[in-house]
PDB file of C-alpha atoms in Angstrom:
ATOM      1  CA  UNK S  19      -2.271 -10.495  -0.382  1.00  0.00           C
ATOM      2  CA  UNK S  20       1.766 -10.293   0.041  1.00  0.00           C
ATOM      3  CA  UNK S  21       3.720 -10.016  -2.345  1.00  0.00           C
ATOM      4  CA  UNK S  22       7.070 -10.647  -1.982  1.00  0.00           C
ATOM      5  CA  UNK S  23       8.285  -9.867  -5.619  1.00  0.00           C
ATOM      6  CA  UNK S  24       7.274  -6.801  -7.587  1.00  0.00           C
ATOM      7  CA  UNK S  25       8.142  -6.391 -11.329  1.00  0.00           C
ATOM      8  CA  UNK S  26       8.046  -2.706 -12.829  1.00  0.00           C
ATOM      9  CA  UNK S  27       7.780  -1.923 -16.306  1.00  0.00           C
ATOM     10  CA  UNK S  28      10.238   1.158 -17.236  1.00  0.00           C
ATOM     11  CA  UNK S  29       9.184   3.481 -19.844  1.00  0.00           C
ATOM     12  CA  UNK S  30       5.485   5.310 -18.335  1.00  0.00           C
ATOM     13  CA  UNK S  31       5.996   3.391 -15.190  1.00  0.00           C
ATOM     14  CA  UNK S  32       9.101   4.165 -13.404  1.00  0.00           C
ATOM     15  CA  UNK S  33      10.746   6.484 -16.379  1.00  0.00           C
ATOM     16  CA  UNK S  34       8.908   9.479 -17.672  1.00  0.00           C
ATOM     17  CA  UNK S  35       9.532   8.437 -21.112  1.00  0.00           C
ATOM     18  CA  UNK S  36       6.289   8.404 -22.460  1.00  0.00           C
ATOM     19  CA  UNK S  37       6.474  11.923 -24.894  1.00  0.00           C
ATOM     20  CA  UNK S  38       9.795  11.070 -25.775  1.00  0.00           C
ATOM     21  CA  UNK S  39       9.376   7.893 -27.004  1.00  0.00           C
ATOM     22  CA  UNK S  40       6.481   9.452 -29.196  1.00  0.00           C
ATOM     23  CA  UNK S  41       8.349  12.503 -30.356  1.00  0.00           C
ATOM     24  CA  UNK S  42      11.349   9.973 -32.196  1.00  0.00           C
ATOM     25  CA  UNK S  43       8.177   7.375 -33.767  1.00  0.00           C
ATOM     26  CA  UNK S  44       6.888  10.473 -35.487  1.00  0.00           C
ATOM     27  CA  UNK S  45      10.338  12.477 -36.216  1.00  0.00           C
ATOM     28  CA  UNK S  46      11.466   9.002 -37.603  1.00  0.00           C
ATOM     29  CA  UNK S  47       8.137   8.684 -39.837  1.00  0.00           C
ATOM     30  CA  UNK S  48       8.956  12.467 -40.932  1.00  0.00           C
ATOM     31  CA  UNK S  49      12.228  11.950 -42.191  1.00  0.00           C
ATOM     32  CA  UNK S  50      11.237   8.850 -43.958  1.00  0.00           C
ATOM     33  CA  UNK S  51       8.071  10.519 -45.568  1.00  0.00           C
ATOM     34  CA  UNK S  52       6.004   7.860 -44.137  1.00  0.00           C
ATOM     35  CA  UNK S  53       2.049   8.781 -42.545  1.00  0.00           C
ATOM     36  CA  UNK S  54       2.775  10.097 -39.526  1.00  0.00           C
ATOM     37  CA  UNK S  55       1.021   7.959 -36.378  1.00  0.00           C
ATOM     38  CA  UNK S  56      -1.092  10.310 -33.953  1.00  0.00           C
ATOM     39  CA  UNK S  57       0.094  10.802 -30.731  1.00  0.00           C
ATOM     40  CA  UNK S  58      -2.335   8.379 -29.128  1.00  0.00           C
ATOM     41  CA  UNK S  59      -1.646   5.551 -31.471  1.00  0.00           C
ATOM     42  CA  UNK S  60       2.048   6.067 -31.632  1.00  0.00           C
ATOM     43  CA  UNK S  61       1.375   6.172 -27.544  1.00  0.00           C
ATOM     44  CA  UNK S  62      -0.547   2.896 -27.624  1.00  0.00           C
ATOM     45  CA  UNK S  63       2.348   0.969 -29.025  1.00  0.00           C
ATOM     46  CA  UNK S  64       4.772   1.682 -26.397  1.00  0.00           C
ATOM     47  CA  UNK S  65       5.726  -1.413 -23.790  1.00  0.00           C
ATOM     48  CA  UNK S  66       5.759  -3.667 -26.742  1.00  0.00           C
ATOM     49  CA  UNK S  67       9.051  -4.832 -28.249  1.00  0.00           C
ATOM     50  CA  UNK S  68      10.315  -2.252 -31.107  1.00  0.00           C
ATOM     51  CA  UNK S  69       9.768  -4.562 -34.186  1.00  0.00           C
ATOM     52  CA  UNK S  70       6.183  -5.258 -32.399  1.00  0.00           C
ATOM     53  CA  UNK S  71       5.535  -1.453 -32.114  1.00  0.00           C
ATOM     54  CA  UNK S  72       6.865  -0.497 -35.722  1.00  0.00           C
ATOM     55  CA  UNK S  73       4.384  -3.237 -37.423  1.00  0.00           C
ATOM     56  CA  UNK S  74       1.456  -1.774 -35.720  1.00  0.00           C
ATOM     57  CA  UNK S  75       2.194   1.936 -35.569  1.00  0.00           C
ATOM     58  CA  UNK S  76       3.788   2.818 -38.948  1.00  0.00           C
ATOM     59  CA  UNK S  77       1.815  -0.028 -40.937  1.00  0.00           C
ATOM     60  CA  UNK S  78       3.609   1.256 -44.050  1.00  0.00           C
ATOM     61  CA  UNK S  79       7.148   0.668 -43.247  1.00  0.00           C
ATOM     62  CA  UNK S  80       8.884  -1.625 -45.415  1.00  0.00           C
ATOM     63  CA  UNK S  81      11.414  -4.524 -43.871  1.00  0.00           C
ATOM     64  CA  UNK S  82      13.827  -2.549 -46.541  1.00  0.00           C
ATOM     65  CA  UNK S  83      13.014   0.430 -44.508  1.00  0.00           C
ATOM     66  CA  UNK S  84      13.494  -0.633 -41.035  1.00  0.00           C
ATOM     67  CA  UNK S  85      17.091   0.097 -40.758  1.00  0.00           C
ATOM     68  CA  UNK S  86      17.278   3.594 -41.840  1.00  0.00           C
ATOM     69  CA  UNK S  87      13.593   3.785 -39.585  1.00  0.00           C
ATOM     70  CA  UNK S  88      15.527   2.650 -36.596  1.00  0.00           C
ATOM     71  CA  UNK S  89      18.578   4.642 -37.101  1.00  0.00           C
ATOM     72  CA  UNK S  90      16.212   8.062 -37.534  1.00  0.00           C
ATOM     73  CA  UNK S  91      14.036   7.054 -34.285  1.00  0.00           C
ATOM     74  CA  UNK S  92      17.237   6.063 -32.040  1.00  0.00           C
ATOM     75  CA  UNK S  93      18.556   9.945 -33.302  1.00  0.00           C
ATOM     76  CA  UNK S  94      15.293  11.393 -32.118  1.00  0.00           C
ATOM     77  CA  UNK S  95      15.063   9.651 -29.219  1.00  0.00           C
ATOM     78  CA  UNK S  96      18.696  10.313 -27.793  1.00  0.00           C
ATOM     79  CA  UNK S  97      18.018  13.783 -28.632  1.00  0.00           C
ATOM     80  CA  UNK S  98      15.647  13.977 -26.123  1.00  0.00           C
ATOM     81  CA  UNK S  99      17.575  11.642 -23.539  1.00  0.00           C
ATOM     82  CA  UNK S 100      18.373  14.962 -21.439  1.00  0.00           C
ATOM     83  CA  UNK S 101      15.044  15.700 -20.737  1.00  0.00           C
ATOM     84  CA  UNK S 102      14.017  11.988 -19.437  1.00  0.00           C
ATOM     85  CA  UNK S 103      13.870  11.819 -15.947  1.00  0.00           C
ATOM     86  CA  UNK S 104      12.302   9.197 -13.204  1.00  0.00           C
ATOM     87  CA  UNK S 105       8.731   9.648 -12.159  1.00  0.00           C
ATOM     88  CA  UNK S 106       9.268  11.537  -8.706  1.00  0.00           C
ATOM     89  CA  UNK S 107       9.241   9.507  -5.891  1.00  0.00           C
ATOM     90  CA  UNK S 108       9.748   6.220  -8.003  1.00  0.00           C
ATOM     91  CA  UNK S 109      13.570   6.419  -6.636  1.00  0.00           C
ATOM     92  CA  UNK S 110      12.152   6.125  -3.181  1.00  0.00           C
ATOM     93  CA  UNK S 111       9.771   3.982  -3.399  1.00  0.00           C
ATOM     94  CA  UNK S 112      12.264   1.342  -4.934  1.00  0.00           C
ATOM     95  CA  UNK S 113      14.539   1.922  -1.852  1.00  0.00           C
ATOM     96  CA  UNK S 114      11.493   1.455   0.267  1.00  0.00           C
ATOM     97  CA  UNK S 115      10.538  -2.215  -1.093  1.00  0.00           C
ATOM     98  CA  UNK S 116      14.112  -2.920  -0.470  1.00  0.00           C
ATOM     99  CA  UNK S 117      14.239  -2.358   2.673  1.00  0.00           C
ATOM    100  CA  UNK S 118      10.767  -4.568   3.132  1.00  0.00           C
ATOM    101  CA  UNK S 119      13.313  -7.716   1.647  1.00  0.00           C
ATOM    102  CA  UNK S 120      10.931  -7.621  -1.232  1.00  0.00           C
ATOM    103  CA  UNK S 121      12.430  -8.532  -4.509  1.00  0.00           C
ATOM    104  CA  UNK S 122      12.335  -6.569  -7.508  1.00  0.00           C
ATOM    105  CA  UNK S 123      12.691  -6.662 -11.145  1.00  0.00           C
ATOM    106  CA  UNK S 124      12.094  -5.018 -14.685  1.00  0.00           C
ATOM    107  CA  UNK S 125       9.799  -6.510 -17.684  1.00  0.00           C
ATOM    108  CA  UNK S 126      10.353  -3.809 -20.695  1.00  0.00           C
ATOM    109  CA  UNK S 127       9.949  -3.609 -23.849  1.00  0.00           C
ATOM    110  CA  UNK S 128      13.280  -1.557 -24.336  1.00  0.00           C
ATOM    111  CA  UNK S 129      16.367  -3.686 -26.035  1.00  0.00           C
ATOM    112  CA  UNK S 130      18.944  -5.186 -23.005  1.00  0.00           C
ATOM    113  CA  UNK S 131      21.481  -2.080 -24.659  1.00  0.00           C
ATOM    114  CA  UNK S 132      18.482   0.850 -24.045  1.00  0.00           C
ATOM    115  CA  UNK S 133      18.082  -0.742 -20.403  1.00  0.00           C
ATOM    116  CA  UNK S 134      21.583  -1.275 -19.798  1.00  0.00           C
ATOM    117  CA  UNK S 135      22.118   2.129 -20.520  1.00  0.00           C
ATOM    118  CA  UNK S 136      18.891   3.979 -18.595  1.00  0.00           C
ATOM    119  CA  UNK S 137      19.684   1.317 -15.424  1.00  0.00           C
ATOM    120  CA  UNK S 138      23.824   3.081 -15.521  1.00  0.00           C
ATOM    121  CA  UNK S 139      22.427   6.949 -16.057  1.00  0.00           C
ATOM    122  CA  UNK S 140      20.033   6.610 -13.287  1.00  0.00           C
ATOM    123  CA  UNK S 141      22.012   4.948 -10.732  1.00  0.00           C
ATOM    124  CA  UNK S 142      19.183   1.671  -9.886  1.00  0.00           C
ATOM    125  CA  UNK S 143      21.293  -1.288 -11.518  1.00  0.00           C
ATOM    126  CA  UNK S 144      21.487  -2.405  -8.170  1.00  0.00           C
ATOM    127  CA  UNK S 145      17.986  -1.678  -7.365  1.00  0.00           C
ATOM    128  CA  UNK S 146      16.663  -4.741  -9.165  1.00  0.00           C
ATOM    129  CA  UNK S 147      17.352  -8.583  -8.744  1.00  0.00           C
ATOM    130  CA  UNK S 148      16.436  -9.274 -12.003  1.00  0.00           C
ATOM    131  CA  UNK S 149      15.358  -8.179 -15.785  1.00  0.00           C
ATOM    132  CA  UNK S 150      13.930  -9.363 -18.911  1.00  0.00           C
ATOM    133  CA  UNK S 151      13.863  -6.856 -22.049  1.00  0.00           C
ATOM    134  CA  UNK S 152      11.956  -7.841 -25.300  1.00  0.00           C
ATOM    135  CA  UNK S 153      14.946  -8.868 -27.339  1.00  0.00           C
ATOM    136  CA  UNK S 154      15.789 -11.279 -25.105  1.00  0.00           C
ATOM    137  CA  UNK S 155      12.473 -13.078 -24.986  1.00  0.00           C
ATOM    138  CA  UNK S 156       8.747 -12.869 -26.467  1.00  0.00           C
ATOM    139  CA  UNK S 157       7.254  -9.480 -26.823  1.00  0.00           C
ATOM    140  CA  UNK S 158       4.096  -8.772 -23.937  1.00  0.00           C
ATOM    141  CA  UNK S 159       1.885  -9.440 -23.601  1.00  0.00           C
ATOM    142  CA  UNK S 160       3.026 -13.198 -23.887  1.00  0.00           C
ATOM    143  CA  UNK S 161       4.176 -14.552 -20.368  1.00  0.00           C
ATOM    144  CA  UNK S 162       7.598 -15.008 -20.994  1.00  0.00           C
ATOM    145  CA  UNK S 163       8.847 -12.037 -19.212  1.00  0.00           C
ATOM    146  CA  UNK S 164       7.352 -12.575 -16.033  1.00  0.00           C
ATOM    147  CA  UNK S 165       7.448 -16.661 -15.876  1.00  0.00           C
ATOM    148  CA  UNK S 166      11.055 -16.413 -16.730  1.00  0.00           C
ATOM    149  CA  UNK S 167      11.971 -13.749 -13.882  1.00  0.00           C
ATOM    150  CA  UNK S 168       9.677 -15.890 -11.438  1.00  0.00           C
ATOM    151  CA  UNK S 169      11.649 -19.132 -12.246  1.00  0.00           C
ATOM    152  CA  UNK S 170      15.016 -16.931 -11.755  1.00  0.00           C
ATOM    153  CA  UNK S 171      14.045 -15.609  -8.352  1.00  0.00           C
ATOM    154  CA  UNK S 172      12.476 -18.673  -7.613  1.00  0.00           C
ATOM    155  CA  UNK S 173       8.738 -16.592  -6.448  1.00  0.00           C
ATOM    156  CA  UNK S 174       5.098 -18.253  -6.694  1.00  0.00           C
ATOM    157  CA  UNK S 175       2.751 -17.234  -9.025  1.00  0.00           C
ATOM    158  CA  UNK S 176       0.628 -15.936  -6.230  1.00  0.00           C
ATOM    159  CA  UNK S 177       3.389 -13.689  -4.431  1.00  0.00           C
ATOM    160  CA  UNK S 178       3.791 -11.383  -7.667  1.00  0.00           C
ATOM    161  CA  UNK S 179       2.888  -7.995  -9.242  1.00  0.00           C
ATOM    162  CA  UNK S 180       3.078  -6.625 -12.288  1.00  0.00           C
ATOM    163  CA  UNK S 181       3.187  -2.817 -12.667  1.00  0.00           C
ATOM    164  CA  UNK S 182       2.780  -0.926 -15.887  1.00  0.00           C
ATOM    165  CA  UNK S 183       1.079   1.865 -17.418  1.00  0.00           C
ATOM    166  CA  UNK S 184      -0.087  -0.005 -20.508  1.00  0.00           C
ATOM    167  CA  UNK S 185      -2.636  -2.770 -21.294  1.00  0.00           C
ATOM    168  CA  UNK S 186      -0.072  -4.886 -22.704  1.00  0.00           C
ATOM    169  CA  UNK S 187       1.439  -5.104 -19.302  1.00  0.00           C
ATOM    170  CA  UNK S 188      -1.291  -5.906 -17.331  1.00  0.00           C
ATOM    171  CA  UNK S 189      -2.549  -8.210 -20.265  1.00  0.00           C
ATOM    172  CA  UNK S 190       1.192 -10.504 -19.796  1.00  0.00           C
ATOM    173  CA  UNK S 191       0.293 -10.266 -15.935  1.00  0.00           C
ATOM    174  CA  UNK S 192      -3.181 -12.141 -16.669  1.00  0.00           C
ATOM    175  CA  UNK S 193      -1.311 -14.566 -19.145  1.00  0.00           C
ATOM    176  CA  UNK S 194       1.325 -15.146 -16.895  1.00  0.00           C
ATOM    177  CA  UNK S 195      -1.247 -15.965 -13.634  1.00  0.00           C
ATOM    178  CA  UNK S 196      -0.407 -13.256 -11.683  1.00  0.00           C
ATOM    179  CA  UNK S 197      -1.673  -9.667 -10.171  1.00  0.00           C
ATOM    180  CA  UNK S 198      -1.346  -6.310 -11.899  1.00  0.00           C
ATOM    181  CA  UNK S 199      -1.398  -3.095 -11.011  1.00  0.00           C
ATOM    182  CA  UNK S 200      -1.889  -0.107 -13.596  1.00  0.00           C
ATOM    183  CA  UNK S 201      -0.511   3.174 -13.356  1.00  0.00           C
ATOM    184  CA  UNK S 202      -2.640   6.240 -15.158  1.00  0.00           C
ATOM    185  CA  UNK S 203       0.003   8.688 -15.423  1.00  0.00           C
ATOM    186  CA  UNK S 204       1.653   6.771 -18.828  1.00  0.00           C
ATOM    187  CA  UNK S 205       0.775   5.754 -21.463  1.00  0.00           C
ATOM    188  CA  UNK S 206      -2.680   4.048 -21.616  1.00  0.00           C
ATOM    189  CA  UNK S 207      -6.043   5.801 -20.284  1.00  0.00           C
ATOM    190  CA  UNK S 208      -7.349   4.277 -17.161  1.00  0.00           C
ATOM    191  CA  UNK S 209     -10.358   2.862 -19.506  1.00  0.00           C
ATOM    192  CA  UNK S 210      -7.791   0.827 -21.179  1.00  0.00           C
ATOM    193  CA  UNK S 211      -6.163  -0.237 -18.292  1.00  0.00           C
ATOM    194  CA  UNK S 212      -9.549  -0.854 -16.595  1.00  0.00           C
ATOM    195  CA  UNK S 213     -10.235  -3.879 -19.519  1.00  0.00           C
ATOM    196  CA  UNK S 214      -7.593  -5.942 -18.036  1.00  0.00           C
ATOM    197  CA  UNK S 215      -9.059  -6.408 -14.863  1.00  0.00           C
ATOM    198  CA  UNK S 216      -5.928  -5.627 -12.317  1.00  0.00           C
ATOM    199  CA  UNK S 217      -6.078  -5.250  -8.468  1.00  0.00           C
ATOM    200  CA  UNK S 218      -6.414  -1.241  -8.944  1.00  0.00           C
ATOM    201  CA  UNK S 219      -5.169   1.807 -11.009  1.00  0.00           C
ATOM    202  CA  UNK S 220      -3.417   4.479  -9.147  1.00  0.00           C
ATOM    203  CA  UNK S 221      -2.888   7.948 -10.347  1.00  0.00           C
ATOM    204  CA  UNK S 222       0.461   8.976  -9.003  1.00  0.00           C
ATOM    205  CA  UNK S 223       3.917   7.444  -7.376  1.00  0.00           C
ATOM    206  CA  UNK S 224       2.635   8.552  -4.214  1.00  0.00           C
ATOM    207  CA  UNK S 225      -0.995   6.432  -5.192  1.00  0.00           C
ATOM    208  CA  UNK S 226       1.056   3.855  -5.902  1.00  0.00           C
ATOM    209  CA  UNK S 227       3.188   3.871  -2.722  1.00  0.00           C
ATOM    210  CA  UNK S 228      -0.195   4.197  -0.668  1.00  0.00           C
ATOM    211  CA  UNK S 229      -0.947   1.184  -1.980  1.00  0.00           C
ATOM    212  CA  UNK S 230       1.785  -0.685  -2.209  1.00  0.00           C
ATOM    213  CA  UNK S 231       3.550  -0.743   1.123  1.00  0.00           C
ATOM    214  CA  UNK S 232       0.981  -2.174   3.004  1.00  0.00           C
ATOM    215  CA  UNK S 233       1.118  -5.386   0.496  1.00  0.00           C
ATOM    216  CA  UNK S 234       4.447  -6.215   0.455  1.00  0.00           C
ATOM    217  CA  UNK S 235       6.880  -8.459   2.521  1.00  0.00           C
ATOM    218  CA  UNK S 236       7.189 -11.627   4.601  1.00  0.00           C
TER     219      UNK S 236
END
């Protein structure tokens, strides 16, 4: 198979965001005296939109209680911002695909302000043809994401991949008709990826470039 349009999730996938995002669910659920989620539940949640996430990891939390909630986990979570960096080699590997005239684009569950601001702070705005976020469009894992960048890039079903380091991503990959391909250093166990049938799970960037390259292009 060739594919000539790769979509990336961010967060666990191309942005080592994973601890950071679930450092600011549980400092959030602190200040608000709320149960606080374990790290592998508040982990599970991420790649989904933030309303999406919120519902499933802090149960308890009121709609009353969402602002203030939101307010606490954006503080914790720009706290933190410093220390987020890309996966190494990701940067690379992006320039790589580019220079194979393979197209490439985002599916996230951040807000179009959070990926605004990560695509300006790392320097890959330009990297990517196109990008959904999950307030612009249905959460994953419905199909939205990736049918809507397909029909704006004008690629086949059959000439995509999806790559993400959750279930949820490989999940809108299988609603949406096309191939996934799960990453194990995020946030979702190999196991969990595993259930979602995709073409393989790779351990690293460089895993993932191994396998990758030889796929790509015309």
């Amino acid at each position: 198979m060739s594919y000539s349009l790769v979509v990336f999730d961010w967060d666990g996938t191309v942005m080592d965001s994973t601890n950071g995002i679930v450092a600011a669910i549980q400092g959030a659920c602190r200040d608000l005296d709320l149960p606080v989620p374990s790290t592998s539940a508040a982990s599970w949640v991420i790649g989904l939109s933030l309303e999406s996430a919120l519902r499933r990891a802090v149960p308890e939390l009121t709609q009353a209680m969402v602002p203030r909630f939101l307010e606490r986990y954006r503080t914790h979570y720009l706290l933190r911002d410093p220390e987020l960096r890309l996966f190494e080699g990701i940067e690379a590997l992006l320039h790589d695909l580019a220079g194979r005239q393979v197209q490439l684009a985002v599916a996230t569950g951040k807000s179009r302000v959070g990926l605004d601001r990560v695509l300006a702070a790392t320097g890959l705005r330009g990297a990517f043809q196109a990008t959904r976020t999950a307030d612009e469009t249905f959460s994953k894992p419905h199909p939205a994401m990736l049918h809507e960048l397909m029909d704006e890039l004008q690629v086949e079903p059959e000439r995509v991949l999806m790559v993400g380091d959750t279930s949820h991503d490989l999940q809108m990959a299988c609603n949406a008709g096309v191939h996934g391909l799960g990453v194990s250093y995020g946030a979702h166990s190999p196991q969990e990826l595993q259930g979602c049938q995709p073409q393989a799970i790779v351990d690293s960037v460089a895993d993932l470039r191994e396998w990758l390259l030889p796929r790509v292009g015309c």
